[in-house]
Coordinates of C-alpha atoms in Angstrom, one line a residue:
M124 CA -73.6 130.2 12.2
F125 CA -73.6 130.6 8.4
S126 CA -71.4 133.2 6.7
L127 CA -71.3 134.5 3.2
N128 CA -68.1 136.3 2.4
L129 CA -68.9 138.9 -0.2
S130 CA -66.3 140.8 -2.1
R131 CA -68.5 143.9 -2.5
S132 CA -68.7 146.2 0.5
S133 CA -72.5 146.4 0.6
A134 CA -75.2 144.4 2.2
S135 CA -78.8 144.7 3.4
F136 CA -81.0 143.1 6.0
L137 CA -83.2 140.1 5.3
R138 CA -86.1 139.1 7.4
G139 CA -87.8 135.7 7.5
E140 CA -90.8 134.4 9.4
D141 CA -88.6 133.1 12.3
L142 CA -85.2 133.8 10.9
R143 CA -83.0 136.9 11.2
V144 CA -80.1 137.8 9.0
S145 CA -77.8 140.5 10.1
S146 CA -74.9 142.0 8.1
Y147 CA -72.0 144.4 8.6
R148 CA -69.3 146.0 6.5
D149 CA -65.8 144.9 6.9
P150 CA -63.7 147.9 8.2
A151 CA -61.2 147.2 5.4
F152 CA -64.1 147.2 2.8
R153 CA -62.9 143.8 1.6
S154 CA -65.8 141.6 2.6
V155 CA -69.3 141.5 4.0
S156 CA -70.2 138.8 6.5
V157 CA -73.9 137.8 6.6
T158 CA -74.8 135.9 9.8
V159 CA -78.0 133.8 10.0
C160 CA -79.6 133.3 13.4
S161 CA -82.9 132.1 14.7
G162 CA -85.3 135.0 14.9
G163 CA -85.9 136.4 18.3
R164 CA -84.0 133.8 20.3
G165 CA -80.5 134.9 19.4
E166 CA -79.5 131.2 19.3
R167 CA -77.1 129.9 16.7
E168 CA -78.8 127.4 14.4
K169 CA -77.6 125.2 11.7
V170 CA -78.6 126.5 8.3
K171 CA -78.3 124.5 5.1
A172 CA -77.8 126.0 1.7
A173 CA -77.9 124.4 -1.7
A174 CA -76.3 126.7 -4.1
L175 CA -74.5 127.0 -7.4
V176 CA -72.5 130.2 -7.2
M177 CA -70.4 131.1 -10.2
D178 CA -67.9 128.3 -10.6
H179 CA -68.1 127.3 -6.9
V180 CA -70.6 124.5 -6.2
I181 CA -71.8 124.4 -2.6
D182 CA -73.7 121.1 -1.8
E183 CA -74.3 121.9 1.9
V184 CA -73.1 124.5 4.3
V185 CA -73.6 123.8 8.0
D186 CA -72.6 125.7 11.1
Q187 CA -69.1 127.2 11.0
K188 CA -68.4 126.7 7.3
S189 CA -68.3 129.5 4.8
A190 CA -69.3 130.0 1.2
I191 CA -67.3 132.2 -1.1
V192 CA -69.3 134.3 -3.5
P193 CA -66.9 135.9 -6.0
T194 CA -67.6 139.7 -6.6
A195 CA -71.1 139.3 -5.2
R196 CA -73.7 142.1 -5.2
I197 CA -76.8 142.4 -3.1
A198 CA -79.7 144.0 -4.9
P199 CA -83.2 143.2 -3.5
P200 CA -85.9 142.8 -6.1
R201 CA -89.6 143.4 -5.7
I202 CA -91.6 140.3 -6.2
T203 CA -94.9 139.0 -4.8
S204 CA -94.8 135.5 -6.3
S205 CA -95.1 132.4 -4.2
L206 CA -91.9 130.5 -4.5
L207 CA -91.3 126.9 -3.6
G208 CA -94.7 126.7 -2.1
A209 CA -93.8 129.3 0.7
S210 CA -95.6 132.6 0.9
L211 CA -92.9 135.2 1.1
L212 CA -92.7 138.9 1.7
R213 CA -90.8 140.9 -0.9
E214 CA -87.8 141.4 1.4
D215 CA -87.5 137.7 1.9
V216 CA -85.6 137.3 -1.4
E217 CA -82.1 138.6 -2.3
I218 CA -80.2 138.3 -5.5
F219 CA -76.4 137.7 -5.5
Y220 CA -75.0 138.4 -8.9
G221 CA -77.9 136.7 -10.7
Y222 CA -78.5 133.9 -8.2
W223 CA -81.6 134.0 -6.1
F224 CA -81.8 133.0 -2.4
V225 CA -84.9 132.7 -0.2
F226 CA -85.3 131.8 3.4
C227 CA -87.8 129.0 3.8
K228 CA -88.3 126.9 6.9
N229 CA -85.1 128.1 8.5
R230 CA -83.0 127.3 5.4
L231 CA -81.2 129.6 3.0
V232 CA -82.1 128.1 -0.3
Q233 CA -80.7 129.0 -3.7
L234 CA -83.2 129.0 -6.5
S235 CA -82.6 128.2 -10.1
F236 CA -84.1 130.6 -12.7
S237 CA -86.6 127.9 -13.6
D238 CA -88.0 128.2 -10.0
I239 CA -88.6 131.9 -10.5
P240 CA -91.5 132.6 -12.9
I241 CA -90.7 136.3 -13.4
L242 CA -88.1 138.7 -12.0
L243 CA -90.1 141.9 -12.3
D244 CA -92.4 143.9 -10.1
S245 CA -95.3 144.4 -12.5
G246 CA -96.9 143.3 -15.7
H247 CA -96.2 146.7 -17.2
S248 CA -92.5 146.2 -16.6
L249 CA -92.6 142.7 -18.1
L250 CA -94.0 144.0 -21.4
R251 CA -91.1 146.4 -21.6
D252 CA -88.4 143.9 -20.7
P253 CA -87.0 142.6 -24.1
R254 CA -85.5 139.6 -22.4
H255 CA -88.8 138.3 -21.2
N256 CA -91.5 140.0 -23.3
K257 CA -93.5 137.7 -25.6
G258 CA -95.9 140.4 -26.9
L259 CA -99.3 138.9 -27.8
A260 CA -98.0 135.4 -27.2
F261 CA -98.7 135.5 -23.5
T262 CA -101.3 132.9 -22.7
E263 CA -104.5 133.6 -20.8
K264 CA -103.0 132.0 -17.7
E265 CA -99.8 134.0 -17.9
R266 CA -101.8 137.2 -18.3
D267 CA -103.5 136.6 -15.0
A268 CA -100.5 135.3 -13.1
H269 CA -98.2 138.2 -14.1
Y270 CA -100.6 141.1 -13.9
I271 CA -100.8 141.9 -17.6
R272 CA -104.5 141.2 -18.0
G273 CA -105.9 144.3 -19.8
L274 CA -102.5 145.6 -20.8
L275 CA -102.6 143.6 -24.1
P276 CA -105.3 143.2 -26.8
P277 CA -107.4 140.0 -26.1
V278 CA -106.0 137.9 -29.0
V279 CA -103.2 135.3 -28.2
L280 CA -100.8 134.9 -31.1
S281 CA -98.2 132.1 -31.5
Q282 CA -94.6 133.0 -32.0
E283 CA -94.8 131.6 -35.5
L284 CA -97.6 133.9 -36.4
Q285 CA -95.8 136.8 -34.9
E286 CA -92.8 135.9 -37.1
K287 CA -94.9 135.7 -40.2
K288 CA -96.5 139.1 -39.5
L289 CA -93.1 140.8 -38.9
M290 CA -91.5 139.3 -42.0
N291 CA -94.5 140.7 -44.1
T292 CA -93.8 144.1 -42.6
L293 CA -90.1 144.0 -43.2
R294 CA -90.5 143.1 -46.8
Q295 CA -92.5 146.2 -47.4
Y296 CA -89.5 148.4 -46.6
Q297 CA -87.7 149.4 -49.8
V298 CA -84.6 150.9 -48.1
P299 CA -82.2 148.4 -46.4
L300 CA -81.4 150.8 -43.6
Q301 CA -85.1 151.0 -42.7
R302 CA -85.2 147.2 -42.4
Y303 CA -82.1 147.4 -40.2
M304 CA -83.8 150.0 -37.9
A305 CA -86.9 147.9 -37.8
M306 CA -84.9 144.8 -36.7
M307 CA -83.1 146.8 -34.0
D308 CA -86.4 148.1 -32.8
L309 CA -87.6 144.5 -32.5
Q310 CA -84.5 143.5 -30.6
E311 CA -85.1 146.3 -28.1
R312 CA -88.6 145.1 -27.3
N313 CA -88.6 141.3 -27.9
E314 CA -85.2 139.5 -28.0
R315 CA -86.4 136.0 -28.6
L316 CA -88.6 137.0 -31.5
F317 CA -85.7 139.0 -33.0
Y318 CA -83.4 135.9 -33.0
K319 CA -86.1 133.6 -34.2
L320 CA -86.6 135.8 -37.2
L321 CA -82.9 135.9 -37.9
I322 CA -82.4 132.2 -37.5
D323 CA -85.4 131.2 -39.6
N324 CA -84.6 133.8 -42.4
V325 CA -80.9 134.1 -42.1
E326 CA -80.1 134.4 -45.9
E327 CA -82.7 137.2 -46.2
L328 CA -81.9 139.1 -43.0
L329 CA -78.2 138.6 -42.5
P330 CA -77.4 141.3 -45.2
V331 CA -79.7 143.6 -43.2
V332 CA -78.2 143.2 -39.7
Y333 CA -74.7 142.5 -40.9
T334 CA -72.8 143.3 -44.1
P335 CA -73.5 145.3 -46.2
T336 CA -76.3 147.3 -44.5
V337 CA -74.5 147.5 -41.1
G338 CA -71.9 149.6 -42.8
E339 CA -74.4 152.4 -43.5
A340 CA -75.8 151.9 -40.0
C341 CA -72.4 152.5 -38.6
Q342 CA -71.9 155.7 -40.6
K343 CA -75.2 157.1 -39.5
Y344 CA -75.3 155.6 -36.0
G345 CA -75.4 158.9 -34.2
S346 CA -78.6 159.9 -36.2
I347 CA -80.4 156.6 -35.7
F348 CA -79.2 155.9 -32.1
S349 CA -82.2 155.2 -29.9
R350 CA -81.2 152.9 -27.0
P351 CA -77.7 151.9 -25.9
Q352 CA -76.8 148.2 -26.3
G353 CA -73.6 147.1 -24.6
V354 CA -71.0 149.1 -22.6
Y355 CA -69.3 152.3 -23.6
I356 CA -65.9 152.9 -22.0
S357 CA -64.2 156.3 -22.7
L358 CA -61.2 158.1 -21.4
K359 CA -63.5 159.6 -18.8
E360 CA -63.7 156.2 -17.2
K361 CA -60.0 155.7 -16.8
G362 CA -59.2 154.5 -13.3
K363 CA -62.7 153.1 -12.8
I364 CA -63.3 150.6 -15.7
L365 CA -63.9 147.7 -13.3
E366 CA -66.8 149.7 -11.7
V367 CA -68.2 150.4 -15.2
L368 CA -68.2 146.7 -16.0
K369 CA -70.0 145.9 -12.8
N370 CA -72.8 148.2 -14.0
W371 CA -73.7 145.7 -16.7
P372 CA -76.5 143.5 -15.3
E373 CA -75.3 140.1 -16.7
R374 CA -72.7 138.3 -14.6
K375 CA -71.9 135.1 -16.4
I376 CA -70.3 136.7 -19.4
Q377 CA -68.4 134.3 -21.7
V378 CA -67.6 136.4 -24.7
I379 CA -66.9 140.1 -25.2
V380 CA -66.6 141.8 -28.5
V381 CA -64.7 145.0 -28.2
T382 CA -63.7 147.8 -30.7
D383 CA -62.1 151.2 -30.6
G384 CA -64.0 152.1 -33.7
E385 CA -60.9 153.2 -35.7
R386 CA -61.4 150.8 -38.7
I387 CA -65.0 149.8 -39.0
L388 CA -65.3 147.5 -42.0
G389 CA -63.6 149.4 -44.9
L390 CA -65.1 152.6 -43.7
G391 CA -62.3 154.0 -41.6
D392 CA -62.5 155.9 -38.3
L393 CA -66.1 155.9 -37.0
G394 CA -65.2 156.6 -33.4
C395 CA -67.8 155.5 -30.8
Q396 CA -70.1 153.5 -33.0
C397 CA -72.5 150.6 -32.5
L398 CA -70.5 147.6 -31.2
P399 CA -71.2 145.9 -27.8
I400 CA -68.2 147.2 -26.0
T401 CA -66.7 150.4 -27.4
I402 CA -63.4 151.8 -26.1
D403 CA -63.9 155.5 -26.9
V404 CA -60.5 157.3 -27.1
G405 CA -61.8 160.0 -29.5
T406 CA -61.9 160.2 -33.3
N407 CA -59.8 161.8 -36.0
N408 CA -62.8 161.9 -38.3
K409 CA -63.6 165.7 -38.6
K410 CA -67.0 165.0 -40.1
L411 CA -68.0 163.2 -36.9
L412 CA -66.5 165.8 -34.6
D413 CA -68.6 168.4 -36.4
D414 CA -71.8 166.3 -36.4
E415 CA -74.2 167.6 -33.7
F416 CA -75.6 164.1 -33.4
Y417 CA -72.3 162.3 -32.8
I418 CA -72.5 160.3 -29.5
G419 CA -68.8 159.9 -28.7
L420 CA -66.0 161.9 -27.2
R421 CA -65.4 165.1 -29.2
Q422 CA -61.6 165.0 -29.2
R423 CA -58.8 163.8 -31.3
R424 CA -57.8 160.1 -30.8
A425 CA -55.6 159.3 -27.9
T426 CA -52.5 157.4 -28.9
G427 CA -49.3 156.1 -27.4
E428 CA -49.0 155.6 -23.6
E429 CA -52.5 157.1 -22.9
Y430 CA -54.1 154.6 -25.2
A431 CA -52.0 151.7 -24.0
E432 CA -52.8 152.4 -20.3
L433 CA -56.6 152.5 -21.0
L434 CA -56.4 149.1 -22.9
D435 CA -54.3 147.6 -20.1
E436 CA -56.8 148.7 -17.5
F437 CA -59.7 147.3 -19.6
M438 CA -58.1 143.9 -20.1
S439 CA -57.2 143.6 -16.5
A440 CA -60.7 144.6 -15.4
V441 CA -62.3 142.1 -17.8
K442 CA -60.3 139.3 -16.3
Q443 CA -61.0 140.4 -12.7
N444 CA -64.7 140.8 -13.3
Y445 CA -65.5 137.8 -15.5
G446 CA -62.6 135.4 -14.9
E447 CA -59.7 133.9 -16.8
K448 CA -61.8 132.1 -19.5
V449 CA -63.8 135.0 -20.9
L450 CA -63.2 135.2 -24.6
I451 CA -62.3 138.7 -25.8
Q452 CA -62.8 139.3 -29.5
F453 CA -61.0 142.3 -31.0
E454 CA -63.1 143.9 -33.8
D455 CA -62.2 146.6 -36.2
F456 CA -59.0 148.0 -34.7
A457 CA -56.7 149.8 -37.0
N458 CA -53.6 148.0 -38.3
H459 CA -51.1 149.8 -36.0
N460 CA -53.0 148.7 -32.9
A461 CA -54.5 145.3 -34.0
F462 CA -51.3 143.4 -34.3
V463 CA -49.7 144.9 -31.2
L464 CA -52.8 144.1 -29.1
L465 CA -53.1 140.5 -30.4
E466 CA -49.4 139.8 -29.8
K467 CA -49.4 141.4 -26.4
Y468 CA -52.6 139.9 -24.9
S469 CA -52.6 136.4 -26.5
K470 CA -50.0 135.4 -23.9
T471 CA -52.2 136.4 -20.9
H472 CA -55.8 136.3 -22.1
L473 CA -58.1 134.3 -24.3
V474 CA -58.2 136.7 -27.2
F475 CA -59.2 136.5 -30.9
N476 CA -59.0 139.1 -33.6
D477 CA -61.7 138.6 -36.1
D478 CA -60.2 140.8 -38.8
I479 CA -56.8 139.0 -38.7
Q480 CA -57.7 135.5 -37.6
G481 CA -61.4 135.2 -38.5
T482 CA -60.9 136.5 -42.0
A483 CA -57.9 134.3 -42.5
S484 CA -59.8 131.2 -41.4
V485 CA -62.8 131.7 -43.6
V486 CA -60.6 132.5 -46.7
L487 CA -58.4 129.4 -46.1
A488 CA -61.6 127.4 -46.0
G489 CA -62.7 128.7 -49.3
L490 CA -59.3 128.0 -50.8
V491 CA -59.3 124.4 -49.5
A492 CA -62.7 123.9 -50.9
S493 CA -61.8 125.4 -54.3
L494 CA -59.1 122.8 -54.7
K495 CA -61.9 120.4 -55.5
L496 CA -62.7 122.5 -58.6
V497 CA -59.2 123.4 -59.8
G498 CA -57.2 120.4 -58.5
G499 CA -53.8 120.2 -56.9
T500 CA -52.7 121.3 -53.4
L501 CA -52.2 124.7 -51.8
G502 CA -48.5 124.3 -52.5
D503 CA -49.2 124.1 -56.3
H504 CA -50.7 127.6 -56.3
K505 CA -49.3 131.1 -56.4
F506 CA -51.2 133.8 -54.4
L507 CA -51.3 137.6 -55.0
F508 CA -53.0 139.9 -52.5
L509 CA -54.2 143.5 -53.1
G510 CA -54.1 144.8 -49.5
A511 CA -51.4 144.2 -46.9
G512 CA -53.2 145.2 -43.7
E513 CA -54.7 143.0 -40.9
A514 CA -56.8 140.9 -43.3
G515 CA -54.3 140.5 -46.1
T516 CA -51.3 139.5 -43.9
G517 CA -53.5 137.4 -41.6
I518 CA -54.8 135.4 -44.5
A519 CA -51.4 135.1 -46.0
E520 CA -49.9 133.8 -42.8
L521 CA -52.6 131.1 -42.3
I522 CA -52.2 130.0 -45.9
A523 CA -48.5 129.6 -45.4
L524 CA -49.0 127.8 -42.1
E525 CA -51.4 125.3 -43.7
M526 CA -49.1 124.9 -46.7
S527 CA -46.2 124.2 -44.4
K528 CA -48.1 121.5 -42.5
Q529 CA -49.2 119.9 -45.8
T530 CA -45.8 119.9 -47.5
K531 CA -43.6 119.6 -44.4
S532 CA -41.6 122.6 -45.7
P533 CA -40.4 125.5 -43.5
I534 CA -43.0 128.2 -43.3
E535 CA -40.4 130.7 -44.7
E536 CA -40.3 128.7 -48.0
C537 CA -44.1 128.6 -48.2
R538 CA -44.3 132.4 -47.8
K539 CA -42.3 132.7 -51.0
K540 CA -45.4 131.5 -52.9
I541 CA -47.4 134.4 -51.5
W542 CA -47.1 138.0 -52.8
L543 CA -48.7 141.2 -51.4
V544 CA -49.4 144.6 -53.0
D545 CA -50.0 147.6 -50.8
S546 CA -50.6 151.3 -51.6
K547 CA -47.0 151.7 -52.7
G548 CA -46.9 148.6 -55.0
L549 CA -45.5 145.1 -54.7
I550 CA -43.9 144.4 -51.4
V551 CA -40.3 143.5 -52.2
S552 CA -37.0 143.3 -50.4
S553 CA -35.8 146.7 -51.6
R554 CA -38.6 148.2 -49.5
L555 CA -37.7 146.3 -46.3
E556 CA -36.4 149.2 -44.2
S557 CA -39.5 151.3 -44.7
L558 CA -42.1 148.5 -44.1
Q559 CA -44.2 148.0 -41.0
Q560 CA -43.2 145.0 -39.0
F561 CA -46.1 142.8 -40.0
K562 CA -45.3 143.3 -43.7
K563 CA -41.7 142.4 -43.5
P564 CA -42.1 138.6 -43.8
W565 CA -43.7 139.2 -47.3
A566 CA -40.8 141.2 -48.8
H567 CA -39.4 138.9 -51.4
E568 CA -36.7 139.4 -54.0
H569 CA -38.1 141.0 -57.0
E570 CA -37.8 144.2 -59.0
P571 CA -40.2 147.0 -57.8
V572 CA -43.7 146.9 -59.4
K573 CA -46.1 149.8 -58.8
E574 CA -49.4 148.8 -60.4
L575 CA -51.5 145.7 -59.6
I576 CA -52.0 144.9 -63.3
D577 CA -48.2 144.8 -63.8
A578 CA -47.9 142.5 -60.8
V579 CA -50.5 140.2 -62.2
K580 CA -48.8 140.0 -65.6
T581 CA -45.4 139.5 -64.1
L582 CA -46.1 137.0 -61.3
K583 CA -49.0 135.1 -63.1
P584 CA -50.8 134.1 -59.9
T585 CA -53.5 131.4 -59.8
V586 CA -55.3 133.1 -56.9
L587 CA -56.1 136.8 -56.6
I588 CA -57.3 138.1 -53.3
G589 CA -58.5 141.6 -52.5
S590 CA -58.5 143.0 -49.0
S591 CA -57.7 146.6 -49.8
G592 CA -61.0 148.2 -48.8
V593 CA -61.0 150.0 -52.1
G594 CA -63.7 149.3 -54.6
Q595 CA -63.4 148.5 -58.3
T596 CA -59.6 147.8 -58.1
F597 CA -60.0 144.4 -59.9
T598 CA -60.5 146.1 -63.3
Q599 CA -61.5 144.4 -66.5
E600 CA -57.9 144.3 -67.6
V601 CA -56.8 142.6 -64.3
V602 CA -59.6 139.9 -64.5
E603 CA -59.0 139.2 -68.2
A604 CA -55.2 138.9 -67.5
M605 CA -56.0 136.3 -64.7
A606 CA -58.2 134.4 -67.1
S607 CA -55.6 134.4 -69.9
F608 CA -53.2 132.1 -68.0
N609 CA -55.6 130.3 -65.7
E610 CA -58.3 127.9 -66.9
K611 CA -60.2 128.6 -63.6
P612 CA -58.8 131.7 -62.0
I613 CA -59.7 132.0 -58.3
I614 CA -60.8 135.6 -57.5
L615 CA -61.8 136.6 -54.0
A616 CA -63.0 140.2 -53.6
L617 CA -63.3 140.4 -49.8
S618 CA -63.6 144.1 -49.0
N619 CA -66.9 145.2 -47.3
P620 CA -69.4 146.7 -47.7
T621 CA -70.6 146.0 -51.3
S622 CA -69.5 149.5 -52.5
Q623 CA -65.9 148.7 -51.5
S624 CA -65.7 145.3 -53.2
E625 CA -62.8 145.0 -55.6
C626 CA -65.2 143.8 -58.3
T627 CA -68.7 142.5 -58.5
A628 CA -69.8 138.9 -59.2
E629 CA -71.2 140.0 -62.6
Q630 CA -67.9 141.6 -63.5
A631 CA -65.8 138.6 -62.5
Y632 CA -68.0 136.1 -64.4
T633 CA -68.4 138.3 -67.5
W634 CA -64.7 139.3 -67.8
S635 CA -63.5 135.7 -67.2
E636 CA -66.1 134.3 -69.7
G637 CA -67.7 132.4 -66.9
R638 CA -64.6 130.6 -65.8
A639 CA -63.8 132.4 -62.6
I640 CA -64.2 130.8 -59.2
Y641 CA -65.5 133.8 -57.3
A642 CA -66.4 134.8 -53.8
S643 CA -66.9 138.1 -52.1
G644 CA -67.1 139.6 -48.6
S645 CA -70.6 141.0 -49.2
P646 CA -73.4 139.2 -51.0
F647 CA -74.2 139.6 -54.7
P648 CA -77.2 138.4 -56.6
P649 CA -77.0 135.4 -59.0
V650 CA -75.5 136.2 -62.4
E651 CA -76.8 135.1 -65.8
Y652 CA -74.0 134.7 -68.4
N653 CA -74.4 132.8 -71.7
G654 CA -77.5 131.0 -70.6
K655 CA -76.0 129.8 -67.3
T656 CA -76.7 131.0 -63.8
Y657 CA -73.8 131.6 -61.6
I658 CA -74.2 131.8 -57.8
S659 CA -71.3 133.4 -56.0
G660 CA -70.1 132.4 -52.6
Q661 CA -69.7 134.8 -49.7
A662 CA -66.3 134.7 -47.8
N663 CA -67.9 136.1 -44.7
N664 CA -66.4 136.0 -41.2
A665 CA -69.9 135.1 -39.9
Y666 CA -69.1 131.5 -41.0
I667 CA -66.2 131.4 -38.5
F668 CA -66.5 133.5 -35.4
P669 CA -69.8 132.1 -34.0
G670 CA -68.6 128.5 -34.2
F671 CA -65.0 129.3 -33.3
G672 CA -66.1 131.2 -30.2
L673 CA -68.5 128.4 -29.2
G674 CA -65.7 125.9 -29.5
L675 CA -63.5 127.9 -27.2
V676 CA -66.2 128.5 -24.6
M677 CA -67.7 125.0 -24.5
S678 CA -64.2 123.5 -24.0
G679 CA -63.2 126.1 -21.4
A680 CA -60.1 127.1 -23.5
I681 CA -57.5 129.1 -21.7
R682 CA -55.6 130.3 -24.9
V683 CA -56.1 130.5 -28.6
H684 CA -53.7 128.4 -30.7
E685 CA -53.2 128.7 -34.5
D686 CA -54.1 125.0 -35.0
M687 CA -57.6 125.9 -33.8
L688 CA -57.9 128.3 -36.7
L689 CA -56.8 125.6 -39.1
A690 CA -59.3 123.2 -37.5
A691 CA -62.1 125.8 -38.1
S692 CA -61.1 126.2 -41.8
E693 CA -61.1 122.5 -42.4
A694 CA -64.5 122.1 -40.7
L695 CA -66.0 124.8 -42.8
A696 CA -64.5 123.5 -46.1
S697 CA -65.9 120.0 -45.2
Q698 CA -69.5 121.4 -45.2
V699 CA -69.4 122.3 -48.9
T700 CA -71.4 119.6 -50.7
Q701 CA -71.2 118.2 -54.2
E702 CA -74.3 120.1 -55.1
N703 CA -72.6 123.3 -53.9
Y704 CA -69.6 122.6 -56.1
E705 CA -71.8 122.0 -59.1
K706 CA -73.1 125.5 -58.7
G707 CA -69.5 126.9 -58.5
L708 CA -69.8 127.5 -54.7
I709 CA -66.8 127.2 -52.4
Y710 CA -68.9 128.0 -49.3
P711 CA -72.0 126.3 -48.0
P712 CA -75.3 128.3 -48.0
F713 CA -75.9 130.4 -44.9
T714 CA -79.3 128.6 -44.5
N715 CA -77.3 125.9 -42.7
I716 CA -75.3 128.2 -40.5
R717 CA -76.4 126.7 -37.2
K718 CA -75.3 123.2 -38.4
I719 CA -72.1 124.6 -39.9
S720 CA -71.3 126.4 -36.6
A721 CA -71.9 123.3 -34.6
H722 CA -69.4 121.4 -36.7
I723 CA -66.8 124.2 -36.5
A724 CA -67.3 124.4 -32.7
A725 CA -66.8 120.7 -32.4
K726 CA -63.6 120.7 -34.4
V727 CA -62.2 123.7 -32.6
A728 CA -63.1 122.2 -29.2
A729 CA -61.5 118.9 -30.2
K730 CA -58.3 120.7 -31.0
V731 CA -58.4 122.6 -27.7
Y732 CA -58.6 119.2 -25.9
D733 CA -55.9 117.7 -28.0
L734 CA -53.5 120.6 -27.2
G735 CA -54.2 120.3 -23.5
L736 CA -55.7 123.8 -23.3
A737 CA -59.2 122.8 -22.1
S738 CA -60.5 123.4 -18.6
H739 CA -63.9 121.9 -19.0
L740 CA -63.4 118.2 -18.2
P741 CA -64.1 115.5 -18.9
R742 CA -64.2 115.8 -22.7
P743 CA -67.7 115.2 -24.0
S744 CA -68.0 112.0 -26.0
N745 CA -69.9 113.7 -28.9
L746 CA -68.7 117.2 -29.4
V747 CA -71.2 118.0 -32.2
E748 CA -74.1 117.1 -30.1
F749 CA -72.7 119.0 -27.2
A750 CA -72.2 122.1 -29.3
E751 CA -75.8 121.9 -30.5
S752 CA -77.0 121.6 -26.9
C753 CA -75.0 124.7 -26.0
M754 CA -76.6 126.8 -28.7
Y755 CA -79.2 129.5 -27.9
T756 CA -82.8 128.5 -28.7
P757 CA -85.1 131.5 -29.3
T758 CA -88.5 129.8 -28.7
Y759 CA -90.6 131.4 -26.0
R760 CA -90.5 130.0 -22.5
N761 CA -93.6 129.3 -20.4
Y762 CA -94.0 131.4 -17.3
R763 CA -95.7 129.8 -14.2

């Protein structure tokens, strides 16, 4: 007898040529037992199974032994293909959470996906499945084998020619949002071609699918919404979030990006908008509530206990459904929730806040790289921030941490070299009682200063960093003041999108007479000044979070440690070449983002192993090569 103990209370009958499988529901709805017997004779027979089921490897199951299939689901597909050389009826195959089993010669055999040429019931369905569709790249043999003969024009195009054709089309669009919509349309019909375009043309297309264009797409998402991507969890799903997560077809989830939409980029409360998993608790944006095309809950935002309970249920359901090692990336939560959630769940889950930690890591990398141009160490510099929210305080804390490690000084002493300005002026000790908790470490002894320009003139910082989300706040007077007491002032205008940038690249170079070391959150074109071309860098989180996440996943990290963020910063800074420095760049070009991400992943994974927080053992001998082998490759696969 062979038993599969399934945690979902559903099962179906399977029939083989001379093999019968019966099943029943456990009365307590805790498990389902599937018993395999010889067809017709009712005799028990040894059945062997070769299977890889989630994290449990089953080499052989014989007689009274059991195989545990975590949270398994039975969903019979409809296929007519010949598998493993055995002619099978459609009901001869079952899928258990993404793993295929077939009865062949009295054996229950688990098939890898490479054994299954196609998972669909018709060629028509194949052409509408973005995961497997290749468009006109299907070969003559594939068109016959998978019933798509006559459903496509006769020409066969290579993926490279498809890419060339689509890039020509995209370049004809004059409006960035039109390009964004065209790219999203491509993703919905042909995923691999979408990612190949993006990888091969990253510098041209990243501003289309990411900042700055994604900001406009978020604002208009209800109007341009065509097909849902990801999971939407609202207050209506309270009490059944686990069931909602089980509706998502992919089972081996390693990374989740989640938002509640309250602080999208620098755009504010956009409610239920455009990220893979959206926690919809309402919106306080009256314009959206009055918009007939808005796709989210039409109510004011839930707060307090109601909000906390929904997030608790979500975090618990994620761990229950996907396991302990799934990485949860918090994205665009408002300040009053972001710090609380990160502090709370970092002790129990593998969590990462891109706005706090990702931004901090990428900015620290730029500062470390800039030292090659200005000299000295971090401890030799004085920092002034405009903006004391998630990004500002997160960056400040990571700078202080790195400074402390370099100088062997207490972190409290290092914080004294870092000053922050918020909407009420310079953060000083006389304001301590009224400050939010995350701002209090930055309240230093100083007389009150209301305006940024006065803080610049008084403190004379060597580094000016903007994370305010308010455009044009680095005025000509501010930049000229920075240039008056710094030979090479470091000016980082980080706010996104472009319209919210504290100053443009042209303004920074012109007002500093070409002496500024400048980087921004969104891209700016090259600047001509006094016969010289200046190319500004982009302090974009996209440098960090892909490689950082890969490093955590490939090492099987169980928690995020601050030293991993420092490792990511150092890895990114090390990728800046002498040629980049000669152009005034403090970040490497995005053209090399795959190589950059592999190096970041390797350094992060190394730190995970060094700290004893890795669960994937043994440690790979070459982490860079291992990272590259783990990366997604968008080239088309051949179908048998």
